[in-house]
CSV table of C-alpha atoms in Angstrom, one decimal:
chain,number,residue,atom,x,y,z
P,20,ALA,CA,8.9,-32.7,14.3
P,21,ASP,CA,6.0,-34.8,15.4
P,22,GLU,CA,6.6,-37.0,18.4
P,23,ASN,CA,5.6,-40.0,16.2
P,24,ASP,CA,8.3,-39.1,13.6
P,25,GLY,CA,11.4,-41.2,13.2
P,26,PHE,CA,12.7,-44.6,12.2
P,27,VAL,CA,14.3,-47.8,13.5
P,28,LYS,CA,16.9,-49.6,11.5
P,29,VAL,CA,18.1,-53.0,12.6
P,30,ILE,CA,20.8,-55.1,10.8
P,31,ALA,CA,21.1,-58.8,11.4
P,32,SER,CA,23.4,-61.5,10.1
P,33,SER,CA,21.9,-63.4,7.1
P,34,LYS,CA,23.8,-66.5,8.3
P,35,THR,CA,23.0,-66.6,12.0
P,36,GLY,CA,20.2,-64.1,12.5
P,37,ALA,CA,22.2,-62.4,15.3
P,38,LEU,CA,21.6,-58.6,15.6
P,39,LEU,CA,24.7,-56.7,14.5
P,40,SER,CA,23.7,-53.1,14.8
P,41,ALA,CA,20.7,-50.8,15.3
P,42,THR,CA,19.9,-47.1,14.7
P,43,ILE,CA,16.9,-45.2,16.2
P,44,ALA,CA,16.1,-41.7,15.1
P,45,SER,CA,13.1,-40.5,17.1
P,46,PRO,CA,12.2,-38.1,20.0
P,47,GLN,CA,11.7,-41.3,22.0
P,48,ALA,CA,14.9,-43.0,21.0
P,49,GLY,CA,16.2,-43.1,24.5
P,50,GLU,CA,13.2,-45.2,25.6
P,51,MET,CA,13.8,-47.8,22.9
P,52,ILE,CA,17.6,-48.2,22.3
P,53,HIS,CA,18.3,-50.0,25.5
P,54,GLU,CA,16.5,-53.2,24.4
P,55,LEU,CA,18.5,-53.4,21.2
P,56,ALA,CA,21.7,-52.6,23.0
P,57,VAL,CA,21.1,-55.6,25.3
P,58,ALA,CA,20.2,-57.8,22.4
P,59,ILE,CA,23.3,-56.9,20.5
P,60,GLU,CA,25.6,-57.3,23.5
P,61,ASN,CA,24.1,-60.8,24.2
P,62,ARG,CA,24.2,-61.8,20.5
P,63,LEU,CA,20.4,-62.4,20.4
P,64,LYS,CA,18.8,-63.3,17.1
P,65,ALA,CA,16.2,-61.0,15.5
P,66,SER,CA,13.6,-63.8,16.0
P,67,GLN,CA,14.3,-63.8,19.7
P,68,VAL,CA,13.7,-60.1,20.1
P,69,SER,CA,10.6,-60.1,17.8
P,70,SER,CA,9.0,-62.9,19.8
P,71,THR,CA,9.4,-61.0,23.1
P,72,ILE,CA,6.3,-59.6,24.7
P,73,HIS,CA,6.6,-55.8,25.0
P,74,ALA,CA,4.7,-53.9,27.6
P,75,PHE,CA,2.4,-51.2,26.3
P,76,PRO,CA,1.3,-48.7,27.5
P,77,THR,CA,4.3,-47.9,29.6
P,78,TRP,CA,4.7,-45.2,32.2
P,79,SER,CA,6.0,-42.7,29.7
P,80,ASP,CA,3.0,-43.4,27.4
P,81,ARG,CA,0.6,-42.1,30.2
P,82,LYS,CA,0.4,-38.6,28.8
P,83,SER,CA,-1.3,-39.9,25.6
P,84,VAL,CA,-3.6,-42.3,27.5
P,85,VAL,CA,-4.9,-39.8,30.2
C-alpha cells in the first residue's frame, strides 16, 4: 500500500452537527486520530473542527520535504 492510501470517515449529528464517530484507515492514522478523538470527547461540531487551522508540514512530514 502506498503511504497516501487510505480514507477518513466522520459521522456527525444532522440535528446538532456534533461529531459522533470517526474512522481512519491509513498508514498515518495514528498521527490523525487524536484530533478527532478530542473533538468527539468534547462534543465539538464538524464546523468547529473544519474551521481550525492545521499545521503543515509537521515534523513527521519532513521526510517528504527534505
